[in-house]
XYZ file of C-alpha atoms in Angstrom:
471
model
C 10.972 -29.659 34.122
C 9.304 -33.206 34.197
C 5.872 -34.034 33.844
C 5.048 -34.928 37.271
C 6.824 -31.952 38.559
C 4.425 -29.321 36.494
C 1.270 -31.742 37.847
C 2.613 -31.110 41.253
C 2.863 -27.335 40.898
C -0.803 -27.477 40.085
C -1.909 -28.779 43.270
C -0.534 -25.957 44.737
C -3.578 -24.033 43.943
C -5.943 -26.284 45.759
C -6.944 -25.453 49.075
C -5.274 -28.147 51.799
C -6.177 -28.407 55.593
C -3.445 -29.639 57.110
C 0.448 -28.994 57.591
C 1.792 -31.876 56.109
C 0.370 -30.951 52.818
C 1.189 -27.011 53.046
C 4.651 -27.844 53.572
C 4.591 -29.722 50.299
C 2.761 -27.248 48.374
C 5.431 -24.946 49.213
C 8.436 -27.233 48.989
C 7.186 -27.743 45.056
C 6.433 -24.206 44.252
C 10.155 -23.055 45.433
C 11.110 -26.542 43.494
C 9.710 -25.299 40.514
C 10.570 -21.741 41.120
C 14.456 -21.986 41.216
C 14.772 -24.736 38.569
C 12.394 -22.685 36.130
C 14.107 -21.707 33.339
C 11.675 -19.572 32.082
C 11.405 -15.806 32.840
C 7.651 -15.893 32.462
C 6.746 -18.880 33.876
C 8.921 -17.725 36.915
C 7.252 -14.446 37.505
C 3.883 -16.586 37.269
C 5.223 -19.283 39.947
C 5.959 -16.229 42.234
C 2.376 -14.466 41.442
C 1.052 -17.758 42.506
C 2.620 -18.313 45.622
C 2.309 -14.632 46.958
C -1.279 -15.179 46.394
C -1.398 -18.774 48.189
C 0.252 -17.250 51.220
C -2.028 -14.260 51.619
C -5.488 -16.875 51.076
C -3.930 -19.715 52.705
C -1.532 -18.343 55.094
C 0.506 -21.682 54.431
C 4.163 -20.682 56.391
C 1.417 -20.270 59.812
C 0.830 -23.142 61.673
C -2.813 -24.072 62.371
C -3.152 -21.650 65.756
C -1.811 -18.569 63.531
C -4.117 -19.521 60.386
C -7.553 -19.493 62.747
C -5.937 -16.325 64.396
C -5.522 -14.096 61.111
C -8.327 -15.331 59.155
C -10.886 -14.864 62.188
C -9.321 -10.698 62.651
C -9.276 -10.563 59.121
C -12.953 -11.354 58.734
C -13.626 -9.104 61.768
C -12.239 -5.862 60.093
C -12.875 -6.761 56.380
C -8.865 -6.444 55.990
C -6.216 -8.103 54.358
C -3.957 -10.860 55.934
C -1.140 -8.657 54.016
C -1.814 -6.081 56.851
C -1.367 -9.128 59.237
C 1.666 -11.268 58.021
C 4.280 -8.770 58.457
C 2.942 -7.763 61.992
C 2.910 -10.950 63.498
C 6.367 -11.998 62.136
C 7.334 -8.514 64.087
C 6.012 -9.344 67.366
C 7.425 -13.268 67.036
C 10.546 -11.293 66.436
C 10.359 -9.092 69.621
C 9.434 -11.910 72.164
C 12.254 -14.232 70.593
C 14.574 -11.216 72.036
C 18.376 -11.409 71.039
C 19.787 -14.248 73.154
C 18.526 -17.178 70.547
C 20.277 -17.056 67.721
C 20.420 -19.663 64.490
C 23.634 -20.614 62.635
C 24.459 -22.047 59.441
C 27.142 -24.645 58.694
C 29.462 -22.109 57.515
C 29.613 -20.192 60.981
C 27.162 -17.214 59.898
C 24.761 -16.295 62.805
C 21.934 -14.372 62.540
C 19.517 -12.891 64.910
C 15.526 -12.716 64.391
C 15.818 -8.857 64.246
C 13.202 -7.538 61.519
C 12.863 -4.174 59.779
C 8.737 -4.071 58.366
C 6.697 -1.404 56.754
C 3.562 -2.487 55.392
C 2.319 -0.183 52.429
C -1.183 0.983 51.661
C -3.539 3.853 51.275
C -5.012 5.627 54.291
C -8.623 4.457 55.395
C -7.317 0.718 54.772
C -6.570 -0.394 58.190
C -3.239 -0.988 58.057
C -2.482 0.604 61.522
C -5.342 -1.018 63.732
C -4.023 -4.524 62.491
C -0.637 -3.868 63.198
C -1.727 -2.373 66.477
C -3.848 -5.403 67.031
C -0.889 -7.747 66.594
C 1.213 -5.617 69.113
C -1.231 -5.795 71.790
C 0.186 -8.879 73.393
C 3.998 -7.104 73.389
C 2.486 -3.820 74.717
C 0.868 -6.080 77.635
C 4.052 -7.271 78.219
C 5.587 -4.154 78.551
C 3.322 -2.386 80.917
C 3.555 -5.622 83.204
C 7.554 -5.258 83.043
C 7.008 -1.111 83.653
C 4.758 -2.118 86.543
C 7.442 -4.264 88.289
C 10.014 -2.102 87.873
C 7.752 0.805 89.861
C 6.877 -1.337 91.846
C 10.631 -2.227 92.983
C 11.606 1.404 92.928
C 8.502 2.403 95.070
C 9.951 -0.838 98.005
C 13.202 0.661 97.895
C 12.472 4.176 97.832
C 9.979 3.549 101.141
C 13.067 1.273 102.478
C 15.208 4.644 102.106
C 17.828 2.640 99.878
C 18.868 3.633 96.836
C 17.716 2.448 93.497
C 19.995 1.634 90.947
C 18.286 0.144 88.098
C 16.901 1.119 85.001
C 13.727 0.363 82.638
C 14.609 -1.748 80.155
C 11.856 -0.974 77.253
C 10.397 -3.801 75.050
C 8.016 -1.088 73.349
C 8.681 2.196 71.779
C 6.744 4.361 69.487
C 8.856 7.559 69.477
C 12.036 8.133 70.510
C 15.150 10.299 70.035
C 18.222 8.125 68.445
C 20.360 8.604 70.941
C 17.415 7.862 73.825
C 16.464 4.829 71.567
C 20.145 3.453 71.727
C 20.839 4.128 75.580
C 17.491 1.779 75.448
C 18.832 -0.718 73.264
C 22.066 -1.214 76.227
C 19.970 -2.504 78.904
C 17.191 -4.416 76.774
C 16.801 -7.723 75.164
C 14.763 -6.403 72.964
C 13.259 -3.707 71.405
C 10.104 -2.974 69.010
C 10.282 0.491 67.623
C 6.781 1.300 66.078
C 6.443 3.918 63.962
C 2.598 4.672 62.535
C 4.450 6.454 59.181
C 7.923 5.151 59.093
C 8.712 8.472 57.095
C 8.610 9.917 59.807
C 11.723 7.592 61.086
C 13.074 8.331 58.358
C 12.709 12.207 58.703
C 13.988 12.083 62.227
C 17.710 10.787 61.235
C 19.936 13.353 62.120
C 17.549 15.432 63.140
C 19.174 16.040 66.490
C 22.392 15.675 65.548
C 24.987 18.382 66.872
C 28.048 16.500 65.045
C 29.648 14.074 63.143
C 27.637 10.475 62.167
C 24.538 9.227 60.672
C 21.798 7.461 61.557
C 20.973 5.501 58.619
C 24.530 3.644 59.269
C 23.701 3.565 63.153
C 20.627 1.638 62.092
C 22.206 -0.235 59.625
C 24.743 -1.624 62.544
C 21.881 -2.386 64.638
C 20.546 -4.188 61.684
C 23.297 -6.132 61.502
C 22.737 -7.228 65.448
C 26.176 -9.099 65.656
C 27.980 -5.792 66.155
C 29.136 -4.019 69.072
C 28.169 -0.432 68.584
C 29.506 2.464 70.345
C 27.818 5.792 70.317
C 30.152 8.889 71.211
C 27.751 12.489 71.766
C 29.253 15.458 73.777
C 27.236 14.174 77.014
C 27.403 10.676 76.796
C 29.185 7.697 75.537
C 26.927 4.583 75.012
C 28.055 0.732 74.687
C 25.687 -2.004 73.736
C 26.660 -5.433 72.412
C 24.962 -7.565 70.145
C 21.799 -4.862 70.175
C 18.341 -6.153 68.823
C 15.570 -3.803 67.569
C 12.782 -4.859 65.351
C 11.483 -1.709 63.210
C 7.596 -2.379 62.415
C 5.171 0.984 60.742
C 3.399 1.836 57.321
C 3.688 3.822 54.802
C 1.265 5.370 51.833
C 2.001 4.591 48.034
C 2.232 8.182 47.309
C 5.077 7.998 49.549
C 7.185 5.763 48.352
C 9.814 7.696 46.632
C 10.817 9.645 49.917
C 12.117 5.689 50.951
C 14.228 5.363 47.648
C 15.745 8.696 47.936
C 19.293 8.805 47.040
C 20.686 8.840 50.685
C 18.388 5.631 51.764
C 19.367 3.867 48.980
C 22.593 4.758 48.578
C 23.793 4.056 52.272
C 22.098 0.573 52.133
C 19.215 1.515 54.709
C 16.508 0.938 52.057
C 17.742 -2.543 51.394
C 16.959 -3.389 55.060
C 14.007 -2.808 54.853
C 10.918 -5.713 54.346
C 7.631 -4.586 52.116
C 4.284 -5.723 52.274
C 2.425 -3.901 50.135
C -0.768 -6.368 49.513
C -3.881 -5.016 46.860
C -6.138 -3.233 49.764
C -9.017 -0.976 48.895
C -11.180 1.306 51.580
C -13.818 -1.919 53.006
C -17.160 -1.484 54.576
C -17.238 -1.706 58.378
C -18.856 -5.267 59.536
C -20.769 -5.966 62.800
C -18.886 -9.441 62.832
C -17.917 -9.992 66.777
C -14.318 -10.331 67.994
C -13.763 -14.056 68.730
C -11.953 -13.757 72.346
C -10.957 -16.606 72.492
C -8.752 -16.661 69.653
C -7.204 -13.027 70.656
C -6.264 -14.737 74.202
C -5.043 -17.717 72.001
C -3.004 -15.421 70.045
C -1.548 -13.147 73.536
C -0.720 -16.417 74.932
C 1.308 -17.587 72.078
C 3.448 -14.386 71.741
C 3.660 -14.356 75.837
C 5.099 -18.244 75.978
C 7.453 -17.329 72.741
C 8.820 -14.529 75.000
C 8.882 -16.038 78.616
C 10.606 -19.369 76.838
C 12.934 -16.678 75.120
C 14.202 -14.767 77.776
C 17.381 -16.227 78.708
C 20.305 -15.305 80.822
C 22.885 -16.552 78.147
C 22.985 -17.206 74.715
C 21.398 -20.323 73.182
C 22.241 -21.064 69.500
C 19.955 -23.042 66.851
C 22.180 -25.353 64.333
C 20.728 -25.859 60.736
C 20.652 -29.707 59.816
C 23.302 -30.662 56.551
C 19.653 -30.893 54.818
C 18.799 -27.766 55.758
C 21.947 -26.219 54.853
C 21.605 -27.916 50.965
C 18.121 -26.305 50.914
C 18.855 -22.720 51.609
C 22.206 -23.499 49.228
C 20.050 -24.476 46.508
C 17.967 -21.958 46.805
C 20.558 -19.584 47.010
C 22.354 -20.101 44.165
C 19.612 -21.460 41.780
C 16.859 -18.641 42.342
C 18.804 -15.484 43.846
C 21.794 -15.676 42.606
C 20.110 -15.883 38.952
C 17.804 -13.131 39.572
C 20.927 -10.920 41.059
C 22.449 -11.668 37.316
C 19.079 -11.461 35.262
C 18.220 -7.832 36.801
C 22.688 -7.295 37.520
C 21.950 -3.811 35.724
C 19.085 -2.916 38.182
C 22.000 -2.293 41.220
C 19.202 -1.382 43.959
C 17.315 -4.755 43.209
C 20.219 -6.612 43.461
C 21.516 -5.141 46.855
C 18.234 -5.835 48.127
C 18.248 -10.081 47.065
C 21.770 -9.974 49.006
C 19.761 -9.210 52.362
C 16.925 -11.454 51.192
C 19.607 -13.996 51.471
C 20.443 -12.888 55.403
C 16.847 -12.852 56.077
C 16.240 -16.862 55.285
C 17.896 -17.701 58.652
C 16.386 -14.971 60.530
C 12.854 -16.238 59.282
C 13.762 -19.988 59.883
C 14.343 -19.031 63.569
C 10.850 -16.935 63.681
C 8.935 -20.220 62.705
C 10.572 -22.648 64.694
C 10.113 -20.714 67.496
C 6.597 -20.372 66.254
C 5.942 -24.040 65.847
C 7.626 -25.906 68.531
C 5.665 -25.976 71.588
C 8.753 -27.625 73.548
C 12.141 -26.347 71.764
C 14.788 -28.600 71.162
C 17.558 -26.034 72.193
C 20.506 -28.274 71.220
C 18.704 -29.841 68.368
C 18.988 -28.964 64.799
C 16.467 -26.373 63.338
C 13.321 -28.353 61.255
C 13.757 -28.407 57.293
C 9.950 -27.064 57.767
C 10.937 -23.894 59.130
C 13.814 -23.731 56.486
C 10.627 -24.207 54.022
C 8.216 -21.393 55.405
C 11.653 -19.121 55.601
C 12.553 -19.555 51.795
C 8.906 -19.182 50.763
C 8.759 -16.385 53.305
C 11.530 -14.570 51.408
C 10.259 -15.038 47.888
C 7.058 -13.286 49.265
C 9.193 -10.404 50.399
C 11.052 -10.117 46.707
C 7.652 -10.130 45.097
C 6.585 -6.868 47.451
C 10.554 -5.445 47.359
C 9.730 -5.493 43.320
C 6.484 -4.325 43.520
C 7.993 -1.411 46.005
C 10.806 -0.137 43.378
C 8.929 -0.810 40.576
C 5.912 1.346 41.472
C 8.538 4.126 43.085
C 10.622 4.609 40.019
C 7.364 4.487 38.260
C 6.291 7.894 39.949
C 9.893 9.634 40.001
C 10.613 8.786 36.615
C 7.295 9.737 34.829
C 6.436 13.665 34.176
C 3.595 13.218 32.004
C 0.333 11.047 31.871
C 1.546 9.802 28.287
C 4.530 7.721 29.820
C 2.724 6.375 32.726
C 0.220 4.740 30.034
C 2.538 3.442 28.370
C 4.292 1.655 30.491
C 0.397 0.631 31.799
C 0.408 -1.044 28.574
C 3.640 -2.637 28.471
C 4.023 -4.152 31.960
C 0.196 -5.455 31.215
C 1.707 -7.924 28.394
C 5.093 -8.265 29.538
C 6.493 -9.535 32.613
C 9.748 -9.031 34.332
C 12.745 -10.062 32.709
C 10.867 -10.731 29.259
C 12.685 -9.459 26.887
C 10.922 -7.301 23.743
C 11.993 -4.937 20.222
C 10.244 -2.079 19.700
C 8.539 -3.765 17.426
C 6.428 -5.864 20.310
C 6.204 -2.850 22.134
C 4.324 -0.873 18.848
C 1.689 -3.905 18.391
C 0.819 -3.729 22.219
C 0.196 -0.273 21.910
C -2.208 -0.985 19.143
C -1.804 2.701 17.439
C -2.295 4.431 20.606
C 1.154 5.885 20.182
C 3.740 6.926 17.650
C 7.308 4.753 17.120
C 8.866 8.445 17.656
C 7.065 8.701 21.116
C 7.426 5.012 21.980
C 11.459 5.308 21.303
C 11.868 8.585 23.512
C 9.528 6.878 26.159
C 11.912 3.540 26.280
C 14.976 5.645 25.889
C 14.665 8.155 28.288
C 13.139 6.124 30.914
C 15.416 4.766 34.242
C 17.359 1.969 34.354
C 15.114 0.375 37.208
C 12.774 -0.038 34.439
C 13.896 -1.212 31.325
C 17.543 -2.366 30.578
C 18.276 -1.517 26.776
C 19.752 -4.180 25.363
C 21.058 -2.693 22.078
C 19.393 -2.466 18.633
C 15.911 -1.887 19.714
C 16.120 -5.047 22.041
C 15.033 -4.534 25.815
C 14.283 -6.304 29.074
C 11.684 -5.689 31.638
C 12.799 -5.191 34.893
């Protein structure tokens, strides 16, 4: 790494006002991020730019920055709360007829699976609800018109033949949910505890199939799914439902349960679990204006979005060498760093899926007039990639602190590996020898040993003769 590159990496940490300068803060921190070779010094790269993107908000453009940080300030919460809900509602108004494609033929949709993570009392609900509000209003307007048109024919005496189509649902069954999905563009499906969702797969199931793998089709938003149940047989191509809800940390290990994780739903699934703590109520006033700012925005994303056919966004050659790059110099390395942690590496494979899905989020976001047989900006390839290192920081931070919980019986172990992770980062690799000297006489070699032994493999790999990694 030169010189000018590592002088460059610490500008990042300055504050900047303008786009122009965001975009190359970010460009050099996934510069220096893939080409690190350096386990430590990548772990610190990636601590650094999850924390520029929560104080900054650097992948927003100016509109979105003044949005979050004035709600923020109104609530006392953190823009963690707010980044994954308003890439979920972006998401919902883009709707499933504009698509994005790379240059080797892959398409992807915008579709987005969220659960933000934090205690209860935080506020994690009310700012997701906040962020909603404009695709709520949007749905009672389209619920409106379609009573409306069912009251004119019904006082016409002709028969009405049409159906709602739904761009907001908070509880449904999975079969009513899919028969929604057929007649819909899109589809937000908000869940206050998504282990709840979770709880409610196959819940009504009187035979064969399984819901994680419907969802995980529906995920995939290319496929044509077909639903066969004893009273009805359902069709919908190319359906397109963002997931958006919360969670609690205690809960956490319900989502890594062997079925989730084993089926491939958990992968799916996007964290953001940001450091939030129970804040004092302010008496700081709701700027309107912004919040009408912020309903318009979402409201021209989704009126410019609904089309009658399918448009699709090309990726520029330079665009298609960035996400390359990236790929195979940052996730295909981590996939073989952690390749004996098998749930972290299924989960950097749809990392990978989600860099066009983002890309197509922020140019939507940013282009007030869209270029719709133009080539998508090497911007919004930017704010994608740094996007999806955000999301591996929280993904880590997700299985790290689940395993953490199943694996550990007794207070003993838990402090231990307190200690440890304290001193050592990821992939660092340590003898039992560092680990005594960090422990400082707290413990015993004989208790240390058992402790590393006995421990999963999601977190520490033994490497042989008292050699391990940190995963």
């Amino acid at each position: 790494m030169s010189n000018s590159t590592i002088e460059h990496r610490k500008d990042t940490k300055k504050s900047v006002k303008n786009l122009t300068n965001h975009i190359e803060n970010l460009s050099c921190f996934i510069d220096n991020i893939q080409f690190s070779k350096d386990a430590q010094l990548t772990n610190k790269l990636i601590n650094n730019l999850v924390e520029y993107i929560e104080k900054d908000l650097p992948i927003f453009n100016d509109n979105y920055r003044k949005i979050i940080k004035s709600v923020c300030g109104t609530f006392n919460s953190p823009t963690g709360f707010y980044i994954p809900s308003i890439l979920s509602a972006v998401s919902t108004a883009i709707g499933k007829n504009v698509t994005i494609q790379d240059c080797r033929g892959v398409k992807e949709k915008a579709a987005l699976y969220m659960c933000i993570v934090a205690a209860s009392g935080t506020g994690k609900t009310p700012a997701a609800n906040w962020c909603m509000q404009p695709i709520k209003d949007i749905e009672t307007e389209k619920f409106k018109a379609y009573l409306n048109e069912k009251t004119e024919a019904e006082d016409n005496d002709e028969i009405f033949k049409n159906s709602h189509s739904s761009l907001y649902i908070t509880d449904a069954t999975t079969e009513a949910l899919v028969s929604n999905l057929s007649r819909s563009n899109s589809i937000l499906y908000f869940r206050d505890e998504l282990i709840g969702w979770l709880k409610d797969m196959n819940k009504y199931r009187s035979g064969g199939g399984s819901d994680d793998l419907l969802f995980m089709q529906i995920w995939n938003s290319n496929d044509t799914i077909r639903t066969e149940r004893q009273t009805k047989s359902t069709l919908v191509e190319n359906p397109y439902l963002n997931v958006l809800g919360g969670t609690q940390p205690k809960r956490l290990s319900e989502f890594t349960q062997k079925f989730a994780t084993d089926s491939g739903f958990f992968q799916r699934i996007l964290f953001a679990y940001p450091d939030a703590k129970i804040q004092d109520r302010t008496n700081k006033k709701e700027d309107k204006q912004l919040k009408c700012l912020y309903s318009q925005l979402i409201t021209e994303i989704y009126n410019k979005c609904t089309l009658p056919n399918e448009i699709v966004l090309e990726i520029s050659e330079a665009g298609n060498n960035q996400i390359t790059d990236f790929v195979n110099n940052f996730i295909k390395k981590q996939q073989r760093l952690f390749c004996s942690n098998s749930l972290l590496v299924e989960c950097l494979s749809k990392l990978e899926t989600y860099i066009l899905r983002f890309a197509l989020i922020f140019e939507m976001m940013d282009s007030d007039e869209i270029n719709w047989y133009g080539s998508v900006s090497d911007n919004s390839i930017t704010k994608a990639i740094s996007t999806v290192i955000y999301f591996y920081f929280n993904t880590q931070k997700i299985i790290h602190s689940s395993e953490q919980n199943s694996i550990y019986p007794n207070d003993s172990d838990r402090f231990i590996h307190r200690l440890l992770s304290s001193k050592l980062l990821k992939g660092i690799e340590f003898s039992t020898g560092d680990a005594i000297k960090i422990l400082n006489g707290k413990y015993s070699k004989p208790t240390l040993t058992k402790h590393l032994k006995d421990t999963g493999k999601y977190l520490y790999e033994n490497l042989g003769r008292g050699a391990y990694r940190m995963l």
